[in-house]
Amino acid sequence: MEKHVTAERPFQQTNLDLMGPFTISLHGNKYILGLVDINSKYAIMESLQTAKGEEILEKIESCLFYKHRSPEVIRRDNAAYFRGELFRTIEERCTKIDFGTAYWLESLASIERLFRTVQATKAKLLEGVYSN
């Protein structure tokens, strides 16, 4: 069993995951990229049109590396869109890429919790729209 993931300072450990696909938005987006800092619980969410490595990498660079800094570790699941050659670019920035344990959601608990909150909020908002 894997031990609980902790961090002593901001952006030491982060969790990354993708949510979707959703119905295509007015701007052509189908996915949400989520990133949560383990220490501060600071969350970053960005919309994506595809689940391709190039677009994911662009968003990670623009919303994390350029605005904040390179985290020491990015933990992600084993999904195919996180396994491309492009993620070697992240490691070149001195950020270690770590995989969560398959079928053990606690290994990525903070990002999964964020996504549950987003899903619940979306359901409540849609409930209000369709109940009128």
C-alpha atoms as a PDB file:
ATOM      1  CA  MET A   1       0.000   0.000   0.000  1.00  0.00           C
ATOM      2  CA  GLU A   2       1.267   3.448  -0.905  1.00  0.00           C
ATOM      3  CA  LYS A   3       1.806   6.028   1.827  1.00  0.00           C
ATOM      4  CA  HIS A   4      -0.162   9.273   2.004  1.00  0.00           C
ATOM      5  CA  VAL A   5       1.303  11.994  -0.241  1.00  0.00           C
ATOM      6  CA  THR A   6       2.282  15.170   1.624  1.00  0.00           C
ATOM      7  CA  ALA A   7       4.220  18.342   0.843  1.00  0.00           C
ATOM      8  CA  GLU A   8       6.090  20.754   3.092  1.00  0.00           C
ATOM      9  CA  ARG A   9       5.908  23.774   0.784  1.00  0.00           C
ATOM     10  CA  PRO A  10       3.822  25.052  -2.168  1.00  0.00           C
ATOM     11  CA  PHE A  11       4.405  23.372  -5.528  1.00  0.00           C
ATOM     12  CA  GLN A  12       6.538  20.633  -4.046  1.00  0.00           C
ATOM     13  CA  GLN A  13       3.888  18.009  -4.956  1.00  0.00           C
ATOM     14  CA  THR A  14       0.993  18.503  -7.381  1.00  0.00           C
ATOM     15  CA  ASN A  15      -1.760  16.276  -8.766  1.00  0.00           C
ATOM     16  CA  LEU A  16      -2.825  16.499 -12.403  1.00  0.00           C
ATOM     17  CA  ASP A  17      -5.822  14.950 -14.145  1.00  0.00           C
ATOM     18  CA  LEU A  18      -8.229  15.439 -17.011  1.00  0.00           C
ATOM     19  CA  MET A  19     -12.018  15.592 -16.702  1.00  0.00           C
ATOM     20  CA  GLY A  20     -14.374  14.870 -19.585  1.00  0.00           C
ATOM     21  CA  PRO A  21     -15.313  14.539 -22.347  1.00  0.00           C
ATOM     22  CA  PHE A  22     -18.223  16.899 -21.979  1.00  0.00           C
ATOM     23  CA  THR A  23     -20.640  18.267 -24.536  1.00  0.00           C
ATOM     24  CA  ILE A  24     -18.679  20.645 -26.759  1.00  0.00           C
ATOM     25  CA  SER A  25     -18.824  24.215 -25.402  1.00  0.00           C
ATOM     26  CA  LEU A  26     -19.406  27.373 -27.440  1.00  0.00           C
ATOM     27  CA  HIS A  27     -15.609  27.738 -27.641  1.00  0.00           C
ATOM     28  CA  GLY A  28     -15.120  24.142 -28.817  1.00  0.00           C
ATOM     29  CA  ASN A  29     -13.860  22.771 -25.499  1.00  0.00           C
ATOM     30  CA  LYS A  30     -14.605  19.202 -24.367  1.00  0.00           C
ATOM     31  CA  TYR A  31     -12.237  18.641 -21.418  1.00  0.00           C
ATOM     32  CA  ILE A  32     -11.063  20.309 -18.212  1.00  0.00           C
ATOM     33  CA  LEU A  33      -7.441  20.030 -17.121  1.00  0.00           C
ATOM     34  CA  GLY A  34      -7.128  20.176 -13.337  1.00  0.00           C
ATOM     35  CA  LEU A  35      -4.035  20.649 -11.214  1.00  0.00           C
ATOM     36  CA  VAL A  36      -3.982  20.817  -7.394  1.00  0.00           C
ATOM     37  CA  ASP A  37      -1.046  21.794  -5.179  1.00  0.00           C
ATOM     38  CA  ILE A  38      -0.851  19.277  -2.310  1.00  0.00           C
ATOM     39  CA  ASN A  39       0.504  21.759   0.263  1.00  0.00           C
ATOM     40  CA  SER A  40      -1.829  24.733  -0.220  1.00  0.00           C
ATOM     41  CA  LYS A  41      -4.733  22.973  -2.019  1.00  0.00           C
ATOM     42  CA  TYR A  42      -4.475  25.726  -4.661  1.00  0.00           C
ATOM     43  CA  ALA A  43      -6.390  24.535  -7.734  1.00  0.00           C
ATOM     44  CA  ILE A  44      -5.886  25.412 -11.378  1.00  0.00           C
ATOM     45  CA  MET A  45      -8.502  24.441 -13.961  1.00  0.00           C
ATOM     46  CA  GLU A  46      -8.206  25.081 -17.690  1.00  0.00           C
ATOM     47  CA  SER A  47     -10.470  24.088 -20.571  1.00  0.00           C
ATOM     48  CA  LEU A  48      -9.164  21.981 -23.466  1.00  0.00           C
ATOM     49  CA  GLN A  49     -10.520  21.172 -26.899  1.00  0.00           C
ATOM     50  CA  THR A  50      -8.806  17.777 -27.091  1.00  0.00           C
ATOM     51  CA  ALA A  51      -7.057  15.292 -24.818  1.00  0.00           C
ATOM     52  CA  LYS A  52      -3.885  15.341 -26.925  1.00  0.00           C
ATOM     53  CA  GLY A  53      -0.478  15.653 -25.299  1.00  0.00           C
ATOM     54  CA  GLU A  54       0.470  18.804 -27.227  1.00  0.00           C
ATOM     55  CA  GLU A  55      -2.543  20.768 -25.987  1.00  0.00           C
ATOM     56  CA  ILE A  56      -2.187  19.446 -22.431  1.00  0.00           C
ATOM     57  CA  LEU A  57       1.487  20.456 -22.377  1.00  0.00           C
ATOM     58  CA  GLU A  58       0.682  23.955 -23.714  1.00  0.00           C
ATOM     59  CA  LYS A  59      -1.879  24.476 -20.943  1.00  0.00           C
ATOM     60  CA  ILE A  60       0.461  23.188 -18.236  1.00  0.00           C
ATOM     61  CA  GLU A  61       3.165  25.558 -19.457  1.00  0.00           C
ATOM     62  CA  SER A  62       0.874  28.600 -19.708  1.00  0.00           C
ATOM     63  CA  CYS A  63      -1.131  28.126 -16.492  1.00  0.00           C
ATOM     64  CA  LEU A  64       1.577  26.680 -14.248  1.00  0.00           C
ATOM     65  CA  PHE A  65       5.180  27.124 -15.394  1.00  0.00           C
ATOM     66  CA  TYR A  66       4.822  30.669 -16.758  1.00  0.00           C
ATOM     67  CA  LYS A  67       2.478  32.001 -14.040  1.00  0.00           C
ATOM     68  CA  HIS A  68       3.851  30.204 -10.989  1.00  0.00           C
ATOM     69  CA  ARG A  69       6.868  27.926 -11.269  1.00  0.00           C
ATOM     70  CA  SER A  70       7.838  24.361 -12.037  1.00  0.00           C
ATOM     71  CA  PRO A  71       6.640  22.019  -9.297  1.00  0.00           C
ATOM     72  CA  GLU A  72       9.083  19.439  -7.993  1.00  0.00           C
ATOM     73  CA  VAL A  73       6.677  16.552  -8.682  1.00  0.00           C
ATOM     74  CA  ILE A  74       3.571  16.231 -10.856  1.00  0.00           C
ATOM     75  CA  ARG A  75       1.577  13.115 -10.020  1.00  0.00           C
ATOM     76  CA  ARG A  76      -0.883  11.889 -12.649  1.00  0.00           C
ATOM     77  CA  ASP A  77      -2.835   8.774 -13.483  1.00  0.00           C
ATOM     78  CA  ASN A  78      -1.885   6.188 -16.093  1.00  0.00           C
ATOM     79  CA  ALA A  79      -4.183   7.482 -18.852  1.00  0.00           C
ATOM     80  CA  ALA A  80      -2.867   7.271 -22.420  1.00  0.00           C
ATOM     81  CA  TYR A  81      -2.961  11.053 -22.942  1.00  0.00           C
ATOM     82  CA  PHE A  82      -0.403  11.462 -20.127  1.00  0.00           C
ATOM     83  CA  ARG A  83       2.084   8.999 -21.623  1.00  0.00           C
ATOM     84  CA  GLY A  84       3.343  10.854 -24.719  1.00  0.00           C
ATOM     85  CA  GLU A  85       6.862  11.962 -25.557  1.00  0.00           C
ATOM     86  CA  LEU A  86       5.839  15.543 -24.809  1.00  0.00           C
ATOM     87  CA  PHE A  87       5.890  14.919 -21.078  1.00  0.00           C
ATOM     88  CA  ARG A  88       9.661  14.534 -21.289  1.00  0.00           C
ATOM     89  CA  THR A  89       9.618  18.314 -21.826  1.00  0.00           C
ATOM     90  CA  ILE A  90       8.205  18.679 -18.324  1.00  0.00           C
ATOM     91  CA  GLU A  91      10.994  16.543 -16.902  1.00  0.00           C
ATOM     92  CA  GLU A  92      13.528  18.799 -18.666  1.00  0.00           C
ATOM     93  CA  ARG A  93      12.248  21.590 -16.394  1.00  0.00           C
ATOM     94  CA  CYS A  94      13.490  19.582 -13.391  1.00  0.00           C
ATOM     95  CA  THR A  95       9.971  18.401 -12.575  1.00  0.00           C
ATOM     96  CA  LYS A  96       9.646  14.724 -11.745  1.00  0.00           C
ATOM     97  CA  ILE A  97       6.688  12.931 -13.313  1.00  0.00           C
ATOM     98  CA  ASP A  98       5.099  10.393 -10.991  1.00  0.00           C
ATOM     99  CA  PHE A  99       2.194   8.037 -11.619  1.00  0.00           C
ATOM    100  CA  GLY A 100      -0.593   7.447  -9.131  1.00  0.00           C
ATOM    101  CA  THR A 101      -1.266   3.845  -8.209  1.00  0.00           C
ATOM    102  CA  ALA A 102      -3.732   2.203 -10.605  1.00  0.00           C
ATOM    103  CA  TYR A 103      -7.200   1.562  -9.131  1.00  0.00           C
ATOM    104  CA  TRP A 104      -6.277   3.385  -5.903  1.00  0.00           C
ATOM    105  CA  LEU A 105      -8.005   6.775  -6.076  1.00  0.00           C
ATOM    106  CA  GLU A 106      -6.411   8.002  -2.848  1.00  0.00           C
ATOM    107  CA  SER A 107      -3.115   8.347  -4.707  1.00  0.00           C
ATOM    108  CA  LEU A 108      -4.692  11.319  -6.531  1.00  0.00           C
ATOM    109  CA  ALA A 109      -7.228  12.241  -3.838  1.00  0.00           C
ATOM    110  CA  SER A 110      -6.982  16.039  -4.045  1.00  0.00           C
ATOM    111  CA  ILE A 111      -7.680  16.233  -7.778  1.00  0.00           C
ATOM    112  CA  GLU A 112     -10.448  13.617  -7.554  1.00  0.00           C
ATOM    113  CA  ARG A 113     -12.076  15.625  -4.742  1.00  0.00           C
ATOM    114  CA  LEU A 114     -11.903  18.795  -6.868  1.00  0.00           C
ATOM    115  CA  PHE A 115     -13.535  17.007  -9.794  1.00  0.00           C
ATOM    116  CA  ARG A 116     -16.336  15.638  -7.559  1.00  0.00           C
ATOM    117  CA  THR A 117     -17.023  19.203  -6.394  1.00  0.00           C
ATOM    118  CA  VAL A 118     -17.117  20.454  -9.992  1.00  0.00           C
ATOM    119  CA  GLN A 119     -19.496  17.638 -11.006  1.00  0.00           C
ATOM    120  CA  ALA A 120     -21.808  18.339  -8.042  1.00  0.00           C
ATOM    121  CA  THR A 121     -21.828  22.073  -8.807  1.00  0.00           C
ATOM    122  CA  LYS A 122     -22.534  21.428 -12.484  1.00  0.00           C
ATOM    123  CA  ALA A 123     -25.416  19.092 -11.572  1.00  0.00           C
ATOM    124  CA  LYS A 124     -26.943  21.691  -9.222  1.00  0.00           C
ATOM    125  CA  LEU A 125     -26.647  24.438 -11.827  1.00  0.00           C
ATOM    126  CA  LEU A 126     -28.268  22.274 -14.501  1.00  0.00           C
ATOM    127  CA  GLU A 127     -30.993  21.216 -12.060  1.00  0.00           C
ATOM    128  CA  GLY A 128     -31.927  24.887 -11.627  1.00  0.00           C
ATOM    129  CA  VAL A 129     -31.943  25.469 -15.386  1.00  0.00           C
ATOM    130  CA  TYR A 130     -34.112  22.472 -16.220  1.00  0.00           C
ATOM    131  CA  SER A 131     -36.533  22.713 -13.291  1.00  0.00           C
ATOM    132  CA  ASN A 132     -37.935  26.076 -14.423  1.00  0.00           C
END
